[in-house]
């Protein structure tokens, strides 16, 4: 395996470091015309990359599958080996790296520094123009409160074991994959670990998606794009259940679903209409991999029905966009208007060589697990009815104001119980009862906070049953006030005056028994 070490800085781009690589029939001007390198260079400068190691002969599993099924059958003599570029945030010379390989026992500190300062890698495919392959880069951090879907990737470099926490990205090659295929591939990187399914290559995703009737109107390879139904079919063929939601003119639903599913590790594929100066220029698919929360909840949260949703506090999404790069920040515009909202990249980010592009979200495709049978909308409606019929009338009769801000999201039993085990704000009696209670693996959580961001109470629901069945599992309260209010609910005249929805009655009955 050939490799070499290069110094990296703002004045030395990734392209400059690739002059020694022989890509066969691929000219180096093909590399320079790829605008993804501009984004990746800015990204790595932000991460303070100092040194790179280039593997000039690297076999990538995903590209090998694409190569054997398509590129190997072309008249042009494409190579089957890729290059892989590793990034580090500390400086060293090639001789130091060679010494570490020959004297590993004496170079333990240097190897430890390699691991600590490893920023990830970019695979470069030996094909024209669209050569950014599997890319796993450490996510950037900042002062903002944000959440990202990531997983751990093990990396082996000349016998040295490295690790990067990321979510893999790659650009479409416009041959075996288009934007929809790349978006699905990135989403499967997380769901494959979360739900234990195999992660198909881009070729396999496109092949599966085009098995349904829609493919008769277009050829499969080279592929010019997938329809929404084909994308959903590809999700189903991978062993997951596709959930399609209309996000047009419903910014609140989009943000709520992003918050609900990303917290368990399910990325969301978002179909958008692209407009340039209000003129539609086409449809596009991207993978939502994270979100950012605004610092000032009081000014940003807006009411939807009877709920204050913390998800309304989301100001930007982090997306894998195969026309830009990984973890690109896509910001909400016109957030005060629930209808006709749009999204834009920051001014320094260029989309397909244009900076005047707006995204208008159309449809969300959620690759869910078949055992998660209860939808977000079902739990949202239960909490909404509880607040409308029980909580709001109750606090209206009290002098002390206690508005609740709700965080509704999916979780699993083991991490949830581990979190509560370490939470000293729960009294001993209800903590023991909660930790010993039998629960399903997948659970819907509805956490309620006050205006000071203090936890007030939590409701837990079975995510694996039918929506017509009793779903409520348990409730926890964290303050004396919330405990008092829950006790008052049991004796409230509200339950006698109004015909409450089935699931709300279920909550009330269990609260009465517990208090």
mmCIF file of C-alpha atoms in Angstrom, residues 86-441:
data_model
loop_
_atom_site.group_PDB
_atom_site.id
_atom_site.type_symbol
_atom_site.label_atom_id
_atom_site.label_comp_id
_atom_site.label_asym_id
_atom_site.label_seq_id
_atom_site.Cartn_x
_atom_site.Cartn_y
_atom_site.Cartn_z
ATOM 1 C CA UNK A 86 -6.705 11.027 6.325
ATOM 2 C CA UNK A 87 -6.777 14.320 8.253
ATOM 3 C CA UNK A 88 -5.039 15.111 11.562
ATOM 4 C CA UNK A 89 -5.128 18.228 13.734
ATOM 5 C CA UNK A 90 -1.454 18.168 14.726
ATOM 6 C CA UNK A 91 1.705 18.512 12.697
ATOM 7 C CA UNK A 92 4.208 15.731 11.967
ATOM 8 C CA UNK A 93 6.604 14.655 9.227
ATOM 9 C CA UNK A 94 6.687 11.491 7.154
ATOM 10 C CA UNK A 95 9.828 10.305 8.943
ATOM 11 C CA UNK A 96 8.020 10.456 12.303
ATOM 12 C CA UNK A 97 5.221 8.347 10.849
ATOM 13 C CA UNK A 98 7.719 5.831 9.438
ATOM 14 C CA UNK A 99 9.471 5.616 12.806
ATOM 15 C CA UNK A 100 6.139 4.849 14.469
ATOM 16 C CA UNK A 101 5.627 1.958 12.053
ATOM 17 C CA UNK A 102 9.063 0.474 12.625
ATOM 18 C CA UNK A 103 9.337 1.205 16.360
ATOM 19 C CA UNK A 104 5.767 1.019 17.617
ATOM 20 C CA UNK A 105 6.713 0.336 21.234
ATOM 21 C CA UNK A 106 8.953 3.406 21.352
ATOM 22 C CA UNK A 107 6.377 5.602 19.585
ATOM 23 C CA UNK A 108 3.372 5.039 21.842
ATOM 24 C CA UNK A 109 2.944 8.789 22.471
ATOM 25 C CA UNK A 110 3.032 9.597 18.759
ATOM 26 C CA UNK A 111 0.461 6.875 17.996
ATOM 27 C CA UNK A 112 -1.690 8.166 20.861
ATOM 28 C CA UNK A 113 -1.481 11.662 19.340
ATOM 29 C CA UNK A 114 -2.575 10.250 15.984
ATOM 30 C CA UNK A 115 -5.670 8.765 17.591
ATOM 31 C CA UNK A 116 -6.502 11.840 19.662
ATOM 32 C CA UNK A 117 -6.100 14.257 16.745
ATOM 33 C CA UNK A 118 -7.712 12.138 14.023
ATOM 34 C CA UNK A 119 -10.348 14.117 12.075
ATOM 35 C CA UNK A 120 -11.505 11.437 9.647
ATOM 36 C CA UNK A 121 -11.040 10.580 5.977
ATOM 37 C CA UNK A 122 -12.256 11.175 2.425
ATOM 38 C CA UNK A 123 -12.273 8.395 -0.190
ATOM 39 C CA UNK A 124 -11.590 9.550 -3.763
ATOM 40 C CA UNK A 125 -12.980 7.369 -6.547
ATOM 41 C CA UNK A 126 -11.104 7.078 -9.885
ATOM 42 C CA UNK A 127 -14.052 8.290 -11.995
ATOM 43 C CA UNK A 128 -14.526 11.605 -13.835
ATOM 44 C CA UNK A 129 -15.647 14.708 -11.911
ATOM 45 C CA UNK A 130 -17.920 13.029 -9.302
ATOM 46 C CA UNK A 131 -15.147 11.412 -7.347
ATOM 47 C CA UNK A 132 -16.001 12.110 -3.675
ATOM 48 C CA UNK A 133 -16.655 8.665 -2.225
ATOM 49 C CA UNK A 134 -17.233 7.518 1.356
ATOM 50 C CA UNK A 135 -16.405 10.502 3.558
ATOM 51 C CA UNK A 136 -16.329 10.266 7.352
ATOM 52 C CA UNK A 137 -15.285 13.509 9.007
ATOM 53 C CA UNK A 138 -15.475 14.497 12.646
ATOM 54 C CA UNK A 139 -18.446 16.796 13.188
ATOM 55 C CA UNK A 140 -17.651 20.364 14.108
ATOM 56 C CA UNK A 141 -18.568 21.776 17.488
ATOM 57 C CA UNK A 142 -19.510 25.249 18.638
ATOM 58 C CA UNK A 143 -21.283 27.261 21.314
ATOM 59 C CA UNK A 144 -24.759 26.534 19.918
ATOM 60 C CA UNK A 145 -26.935 23.765 21.309
ATOM 61 C CA UNK A 146 -27.258 21.142 18.608
ATOM 62 C CA UNK A 147 -27.838 17.447 18.001
ATOM 63 C CA UNK A 148 -26.252 15.225 15.336
ATOM 64 C CA UNK A 149 -26.864 11.637 14.259
ATOM 65 C CA UNK A 150 -23.461 9.936 14.258
ATOM 66 C CA UNK A 151 -21.855 6.547 14.776
ATOM 67 C CA UNK A 152 -18.340 5.260 15.303
ATOM 68 C CA UNK A 153 -16.220 4.190 12.316
ATOM 69 C CA UNK A 154 -13.149 2.036 12.905
ATOM 70 C CA UNK A 155 -10.208 2.949 10.660
ATOM 71 C CA UNK A 156 -7.008 0.940 10.111
ATOM 72 C CA UNK A 157 -3.956 2.760 8.783
ATOM 73 C CA UNK A 158 -0.839 0.625 8.354
ATOM 74 C CA UNK A 159 -1.793 -1.447 11.393
ATOM 75 C CA UNK A 160 -2.644 1.587 13.538
ATOM 76 C CA UNK A 161 -6.234 1.520 14.803
ATOM 77 C CA UNK A 162 -8.023 4.872 14.561
ATOM 78 C CA UNK A 163 -11.636 5.900 15.147
ATOM 79 C CA UNK A 164 -13.872 8.730 13.988
ATOM 80 C CA UNK A 165 -17.410 9.593 15.100
ATOM 81 C CA UNK A 166 -19.352 10.738 12.084
ATOM 82 C CA UNK A 167 -22.014 9.778 9.549
ATOM 83 C CA UNK A 168 -20.722 8.753 6.134
ATOM 84 C CA UNK A 169 -21.349 10.958 3.106
ATOM 85 C CA UNK A 170 -20.691 10.648 -0.605
ATOM 86 C CA UNK A 171 -21.720 12.549 -3.698
ATOM 87 C CA UNK A 172 -23.838 11.089 -6.475
ATOM 88 C CA UNK A 173 -21.878 9.850 -9.481
ATOM 89 C CA UNK A 174 -24.856 10.379 -11.854
ATOM 90 C CA UNK A 175 -24.316 6.866 -13.132
ATOM 91 C CA UNK A 176 -25.183 4.234 -10.510
ATOM 92 C CA UNK A 177 -26.618 6.839 -8.104
ATOM 93 C CA UNK A 178 -28.409 10.184 -8.129
ATOM 94 C CA UNK A 179 -29.160 12.503 -5.193
ATOM 95 C CA UNK A 180 -31.933 10.233 -3.832
ATOM 96 C CA UNK A 181 -29.622 7.216 -3.762
ATOM 97 C CA UNK A 182 -26.879 9.163 -1.970
ATOM 98 C CA UNK A 183 -29.407 10.476 0.578
ATOM 99 C CA UNK A 184 -30.696 6.960 1.281
ATOM 100 C CA UNK A 185 -27.153 5.576 1.533
ATOM 101 C CA UNK A 186 -26.224 8.127 4.207
ATOM 102 C CA UNK A 187 -29.423 7.418 6.181
ATOM 103 C CA UNK A 188 -28.764 3.665 6.071
ATOM 104 C CA UNK A 189 -25.335 4.295 7.621
ATOM 105 C CA UNK A 190 -27.111 5.010 10.911
ATOM 106 C CA UNK A 191 -30.168 2.731 10.675
ATOM 107 C CA UNK A 192 -27.915 -0.211 9.732
ATOM 108 C CA UNK A 193 -26.269 -0.014 13.163
ATOM 109 C CA UNK A 194 -29.428 0.977 15.044
ATOM 110 C CA UNK A 195 -31.698 -1.714 13.559
ATOM 111 C CA UNK A 196 -29.060 -4.308 12.575
ATOM 112 C CA UNK A 197 -29.628 -4.460 8.815
ATOM 113 C CA UNK A 198 -27.001 -4.716 6.094
ATOM 114 C CA UNK A 199 -25.967 -1.420 4.506
ATOM 115 C CA UNK A 200 -26.363 -1.654 0.711
ATOM 116 C CA UNK A 201 -24.016 0.029 -1.748
ATOM 117 C CA UNK A 202 -25.312 2.842 -3.967
ATOM 118 C CA UNK A 203 -25.633 0.378 -6.855
ATOM 119 C CA UNK A 204 -27.778 -1.975 -4.758
ATOM 120 C CA UNK A 205 -30.001 0.874 -3.513
ATOM 121 C CA UNK A 206 -30.709 2.019 -7.081
ATOM 122 C CA UNK A 207 -31.240 -1.554 -8.260
ATOM 123 C CA UNK A 208 -33.766 -2.249 -5.482
ATOM 124 C CA UNK A 209 -35.580 1.052 -5.914
ATOM 125 C CA UNK A 210 -36.145 0.545 -9.647
ATOM 126 C CA UNK A 211 -37.798 -2.851 -9.251
ATOM 127 C CA UNK A 212 -41.250 -1.252 -9.073
ATOM 128 C CA UNK A 213 -43.231 -0.313 -12.178
ATOM 129 C CA UNK A 214 -42.033 3.283 -12.297
ATOM 130 C CA UNK A 215 -38.683 2.152 -13.707
ATOM 131 C CA UNK A 216 -40.189 1.171 -17.069
ATOM 132 C CA UNK A 217 -40.335 4.846 -18.078
ATOM 133 C CA UNK A 218 -36.586 5.364 -17.559
ATOM 134 C CA UNK A 219 -33.516 3.179 -17.757
ATOM 135 C CA UNK A 220 -31.976 1.985 -14.494
ATOM 136 C CA UNK A 221 -28.293 2.640 -15.312
ATOM 137 C CA UNK A 222 -27.065 5.272 -15.895
ATOM 138 C CA UNK A 223 -29.531 6.564 -13.323
ATOM 139 C CA UNK A 224 -30.973 10.073 -13.529
ATOM 140 C CA UNK A 225 -32.931 9.979 -10.288
ATOM 141 C CA UNK A 226 -35.543 8.138 -8.246
ATOM 142 C CA UNK A 227 -39.189 8.940 -7.698
ATOM 143 C CA UNK A 228 -40.506 9.240 -4.147
ATOM 144 C CA UNK A 229 -42.312 5.896 -4.391
ATOM 145 C CA UNK A 230 -39.090 4.240 -5.529
ATOM 146 C CA UNK A 231 -37.209 5.719 -2.580
ATOM 147 C CA UNK A 232 -39.847 4.346 -0.209
ATOM 148 C CA UNK A 233 -39.588 0.952 -1.926
ATOM 149 C CA UNK A 234 -35.794 0.964 -1.454
ATOM 150 C CA UNK A 235 -36.347 1.592 2.275
ATOM 151 C CA UNK A 236 -38.767 -1.343 2.438
ATOM 152 C CA UNK A 237 -36.385 -3.632 0.529
ATOM 153 C CA UNK A 238 -33.684 -2.848 3.110
ATOM 154 C CA UNK A 239 -35.917 -4.236 5.863
ATOM 155 C CA UNK A 240 -37.337 -0.966 7.199
ATOM 156 C CA UNK A 241 -40.742 0.681 7.086
ATOM 157 C CA UNK A 242 -41.036 3.968 5.125
ATOM 158 C CA UNK A 243 -43.096 6.781 6.674
ATOM 159 C CA UNK A 244 -44.052 9.558 4.235
ATOM 160 C CA UNK A 245 -45.193 12.932 5.601
ATOM 161 C CA UNK A 246 -46.246 16.046 3.712
ATOM 162 C CA UNK A 247 -44.088 18.924 4.991
ATOM 163 C CA UNK A 248 -45.362 21.622 2.626
ATOM 164 C CA UNK A 249 -46.612 24.706 4.481
ATOM 165 C CA UNK A 250 -46.064 22.941 7.799
ATOM 166 C CA UNK A 251 -42.798 24.071 9.335
ATOM 167 C CA UNK A 252 -43.911 22.962 12.805
ATOM 168 C CA UNK A 253 -44.492 19.363 11.686
ATOM 169 C CA UNK A 254 -41.102 19.231 9.973
ATOM 170 C CA UNK A 255 -39.266 20.463 13.067
ATOM 171 C CA UNK A 256 -41.259 18.214 15.403
ATOM 172 C CA UNK A 257 -40.523 15.087 13.330
ATOM 173 C CA UNK A 258 -36.835 15.977 13.051
ATOM 174 C CA UNK A 259 -36.635 16.299 16.837
ATOM 175 C CA UNK A 260 -38.691 13.137 17.417
ATOM 176 C CA UNK A 261 -36.783 10.725 15.185
ATOM 177 C CA UNK A 262 -33.229 12.082 15.106
ATOM 178 C CA UNK A 263 -32.853 11.769 18.883
ATOM 179 C CA UNK A 264 -32.994 7.970 18.609
ATOM 180 C CA UNK A 265 -30.629 8.000 15.620
ATOM 181 C CA UNK A 266 -32.976 7.847 12.615
ATOM 182 C CA UNK A 267 -31.919 10.320 9.882
ATOM 183 C CA UNK A 268 -34.708 11.714 7.689
ATOM 184 C CA UNK A 269 -34.624 12.052 3.905
ATOM 185 C CA UNK A 270 -36.186 15.351 2.867
ATOM 186 C CA UNK A 271 -37.448 16.019 -0.656
ATOM 187 C CA UNK A 272 -37.272 19.701 -1.541
ATOM 188 C CA UNK A 273 -38.189 21.942 -4.443
ATOM 189 C CA UNK A 274 -35.264 24.145 -5.452
ATOM 190 C CA UNK A 275 -35.995 27.713 -6.488
ATOM 191 C CA UNK A 276 -33.652 30.339 -7.834
ATOM 192 C CA UNK A 277 -35.127 33.861 -7.740
ATOM 193 C CA UNK A 278 -38.595 32.293 -7.211
ATOM 194 C CA UNK A 279 -38.236 30.143 -10.328
ATOM 195 C CA UNK A 280 -38.370 26.377 -9.816
ATOM 196 C CA UNK A 281 -35.260 24.636 -11.116
ATOM 197 C CA UNK A 282 -36.045 21.088 -9.976
ATOM 198 C CA UNK A 283 -36.449 18.623 -7.135
ATOM 199 C CA UNK A 284 -33.719 17.372 -4.826
ATOM 200 C CA UNK A 285 -33.243 14.927 -1.942
ATOM 201 C CA UNK A 286 -31.026 15.484 1.097
ATOM 202 C CA UNK A 287 -30.449 13.659 4.390
ATOM 203 C CA UNK A 288 -31.250 15.481 7.632
ATOM 204 C CA UNK A 289 -28.511 14.467 10.072
ATOM 205 C CA UNK A 290 -28.936 17.021 12.857
ATOM 206 C CA UNK A 291 -30.470 20.265 14.080
ATOM 207 C CA UNK A 292 -29.512 23.441 15.928
ATOM 208 C CA UNK A 293 -31.540 25.100 18.697
ATOM 209 C CA UNK A 294 -31.791 28.857 19.206
ATOM 210 C CA UNK A 295 -30.445 30.292 22.489
ATOM 211 C CA UNK A 296 -33.594 32.264 23.386
ATOM 212 C CA UNK A 297 -36.633 30.017 23.763
ATOM 213 C CA UNK A 298 -38.961 32.773 24.976
ATOM 214 C CA UNK A 299 -38.712 34.732 21.743
ATOM 215 C CA UNK A 300 -38.494 31.788 19.351
ATOM 216 C CA UNK A 301 -41.041 29.196 20.461
ATOM 217 C CA UNK A 302 -44.427 29.526 18.791
ATOM 218 C CA UNK A 303 -47.646 27.825 19.780
ATOM 219 C CA UNK A 304 -49.170 25.115 17.642
ATOM 220 C CA UNK A 305 -52.615 23.962 18.761
ATOM 221 C CA UNK A 306 -52.436 23.750 22.574
ATOM 222 C CA UNK A 307 -48.765 22.765 22.842
ATOM 223 C CA UNK A 308 -45.545 24.668 23.233
ATOM 224 C CA UNK A 309 -43.084 22.440 21.371
ATOM 225 C CA UNK A 310 -39.376 22.707 22.075
ATOM 226 C CA UNK A 311 -38.818 21.564 18.486
ATOM 227 C CA UNK A 312 -40.224 24.933 17.335
ATOM 228 C CA UNK A 313 -36.971 26.279 18.742
ATOM 229 C CA UNK A 314 -34.983 24.659 15.886
ATOM 230 C CA UNK A 315 -33.330 27.348 13.760
ATOM 231 C CA UNK A 316 -31.297 25.235 11.332
ATOM 232 C CA UNK A 317 -30.866 21.676 10.075
ATOM 233 C CA UNK A 318 -27.575 19.912 9.458
ATOM 234 C CA UNK A 319 -27.816 17.958 6.219
ATOM 235 C CA UNK A 320 -25.793 15.690 3.976
ATOM 236 C CA UNK A 321 -26.317 17.297 0.559
ATOM 237 C CA UNK A 322 -24.504 15.545 -2.261
ATOM 238 C CA UNK A 323 -24.269 18.897 -4.087
ATOM 239 C CA UNK A 324 -22.493 20.522 -1.120
ATOM 240 C CA UNK A 325 -20.960 18.178 1.459
ATOM 241 C CA UNK A 326 -21.479 16.622 4.915
ATOM 242 C CA UNK A 327 -23.107 18.409 7.895
ATOM 243 C CA UNK A 328 -23.993 21.510 5.879
ATOM 244 C CA UNK A 329 -26.060 24.047 7.844
ATOM 245 C CA UNK A 330 -29.441 24.732 6.207
ATOM 246 C CA UNK A 331 -31.209 27.635 7.919
ATOM 247 C CA UNK A 332 -34.926 28.420 8.187
ATOM 248 C CA UNK A 333 -36.045 31.666 6.579
ATOM 249 C CA UNK A 334 -39.319 33.502 7.319
ATOM 250 C CA UNK A 335 -39.729 31.587 10.578
ATOM 251 C CA UNK A 336 -42.569 33.859 11.711
ATOM 252 C CA UNK A 337 -44.757 32.612 8.882
ATOM 253 C CA UNK A 338 -46.024 29.041 9.217
ATOM 254 C CA UNK A 339 -47.029 28.985 5.521
ATOM 255 C CA UNK A 340 -44.692 29.303 2.600
ATOM 256 C CA UNK A 341 -41.515 28.837 4.630
ATOM 257 C CA UNK A 342 -38.186 28.201 2.949
ATOM 258 C CA UNK A 343 -34.593 27.286 3.800
ATOM 259 C CA UNK A 344 -31.216 28.573 2.677
ATOM 260 C CA UNK A 345 -27.562 27.714 3.135
ATOM 261 C CA UNK A 346 -25.260 30.247 4.718
ATOM 262 C CA UNK A 347 -23.896 32.818 2.214
ATOM 263 C CA UNK A 348 -20.449 31.215 2.167
ATOM 264 C CA UNK A 349 -21.915 27.873 0.996
ATOM 265 C CA UNK A 350 -22.375 27.421 -2.750
ATOM 266 C CA UNK A 351 -25.031 25.000 -4.016
ATOM 267 C CA UNK A 352 -24.236 23.619 -7.478
ATOM 268 C CA UNK A 353 -22.174 26.764 -8.223
ATOM 269 C CA UNK A 354 -25.109 29.041 -7.294
ATOM 270 C CA UNK A 355 -25.539 31.095 -4.106
ATOM 271 C CA UNK A 356 -29.077 32.355 -4.782
ATOM 272 C CA UNK A 357 -30.897 29.084 -4.152
ATOM 273 C CA UNK A 358 -33.808 28.487 -1.749
ATOM 274 C CA UNK A 359 -35.103 25.098 -0.623
ATOM 275 C CA UNK A 360 -38.855 24.587 -0.174
ATOM 276 C CA UNK A 361 -39.418 21.354 1.835
ATOM 277 C CA UNK A 362 -41.958 19.034 0.248
ATOM 278 C CA UNK A 363 -41.962 15.524 1.745
ATOM 279 C CA UNK A 364 -40.249 13.730 4.624
ATOM 280 C CA UNK A 365 -39.251 10.074 4.219
ATOM 281 C CA UNK A 366 -38.526 8.428 7.577
ATOM 282 C CA UNK A 367 -36.826 4.984 7.430
ATOM 283 C CA UNK A 368 -38.386 3.517 10.567
ATOM 284 C CA UNK A 369 -38.214 0.045 12.112
ATOM 285 C CA UNK A 370 -41.098 -2.388 11.668
ATOM 286 C CA UNK A 371 -41.500 -2.816 15.444
ATOM 287 C CA UNK A 372 -42.023 0.938 15.922
ATOM 288 C CA UNK A 373 -45.722 0.850 15.106
ATOM 289 C CA UNK A 374 -47.018 3.928 16.916
ATOM 290 C CA UNK A 375 -46.515 7.172 14.990
ATOM 291 C CA UNK A 376 -45.302 10.523 16.236
ATOM 292 C CA UNK A 377 -48.638 12.109 15.300
ATOM 293 C CA UNK A 378 -50.474 9.666 17.568
ATOM 294 C CA UNK A 379 -48.389 10.652 20.613
ATOM 295 C CA UNK A 380 -48.576 14.323 19.676
ATOM 296 C CA UNK A 381 -52.382 14.146 19.637
ATOM 297 C CA UNK A 382 -52.453 12.407 23.026
ATOM 298 C CA UNK A 383 -50.276 15.092 24.645
ATOM 299 C CA UNK A 384 -52.215 17.842 22.891
ATOM 300 C CA UNK A 385 -55.515 16.483 24.262
ATOM 301 C CA UNK A 386 -54.021 16.084 27.742
ATOM 302 C CA UNK A 387 -52.850 19.694 27.797
ATOM 303 C CA UNK A 388 -56.116 21.017 26.345
ATOM 304 C CA UNK A 389 -58.540 19.025 28.516
ATOM 305 C CA UNK A 390 -56.596 18.457 31.726
ATOM 306 C CA UNK A 391 -53.474 20.554 32.271
ATOM 307 C CA UNK A 392 -54.595 23.967 31.031
ATOM 308 C CA UNK A 393 -57.917 23.927 32.970
ATOM 309 C CA UNK A 394 -56.028 22.768 36.070
ATOM 310 C CA UNK A 395 -53.376 25.488 36.069
ATOM 311 C CA UNK A 396 -56.020 28.086 35.202
ATOM 312 C CA UNK A 397 -57.521 27.474 38.635
ATOM 313 C CA UNK A 398 -54.139 27.981 40.341
ATOM 314 C CA UNK A 399 -52.445 31.256 41.061
ATOM 315 C CA UNK A 400 -49.023 29.879 40.146
ATOM 316 C CA UNK A 401 -48.345 29.859 36.399
ATOM 317 C CA UNK A 402 -46.835 26.662 35.017
ATOM 318 C CA UNK A 403 -46.733 26.632 31.235
ATOM 319 C CA UNK A 404 -45.118 23.507 29.825
ATOM 320 C CA UNK A 405 -42.718 23.180 26.902
ATOM 321 C CA UNK A 406 -42.831 19.664 25.427
ATOM 322 C CA UNK A 407 -40.041 17.550 23.951
ATOM 323 C CA UNK A 408 -41.610 14.508 22.228
ATOM 324 C CA UNK A 409 -39.123 11.951 20.916
ATOM 325 C CA UNK A 410 -38.358 8.261 20.477
ATOM 326 C CA UNK A 411 -36.048 6.366 22.803
ATOM 327 C CA UNK A 412 -35.105 2.827 23.790
ATOM 328 C CA UNK A 413 -35.497 1.181 27.165
ATOM 329 C CA UNK A 414 -31.856 0.617 28.169
ATOM 330 C CA UNK A 415 -30.469 4.150 27.564
ATOM 331 C CA UNK A 416 -33.639 5.608 29.076
ATOM 332 C CA UNK A 417 -33.327 3.621 32.304
ATOM 333 C CA UNK A 418 -29.602 4.352 32.480
ATOM 334 C CA UNK A 419 -30.399 8.071 32.242
ATOM 335 C CA UNK A 420 -32.998 7.847 35.041
ATOM 336 C CA UNK A 421 -30.679 5.740 37.191
ATOM 337 C CA UNK A 422 -28.225 8.661 37.221
ATOM 338 C CA UNK A 423 -30.926 11.308 37.793
ATOM 339 C CA UNK A 424 -30.979 12.398 41.444
ATOM 340 C CA UNK A 425 -33.973 14.710 40.960
ATOM 341 C CA UNK A 426 -36.375 11.725 41.014
ATOM 342 C CA UNK A 427 -37.533 10.629 44.459
ATOM 343 C CA UNK A 428 -36.475 7.153 45.553
ATOM 344 C CA UNK A 429 -39.908 5.533 45.461
ATOM 345 C CA UNK A 430 -40.825 6.442 41.892
ATOM 346 C CA UNK A 431 -37.254 5.837 40.659
ATOM 347 C CA UNK A 432 -37.272 2.245 41.970
ATOM 348 C CA UNK A 433 -40.727 1.628 40.505
ATOM 349 C CA UNK A 434 -39.662 3.038 37.125
ATOM 350 C CA UNK A 435 -36.374 1.104 36.923
ATOM 351 C CA UNK A 436 -38.037 -2.195 37.876
ATOM 352 C CA UNK A 437 -40.995 -1.780 35.522
ATOM 353 C CA UNK A 438 -41.106 -4.039 32.460
ATOM 354 C CA UNK A 439 -41.087 -1.948 29.308
ATOM 355 C CA UNK A 440 -40.879 -2.493 25.536
ATOM 356 C CA UNK A 441 -37.627 -1.798 23.713
#
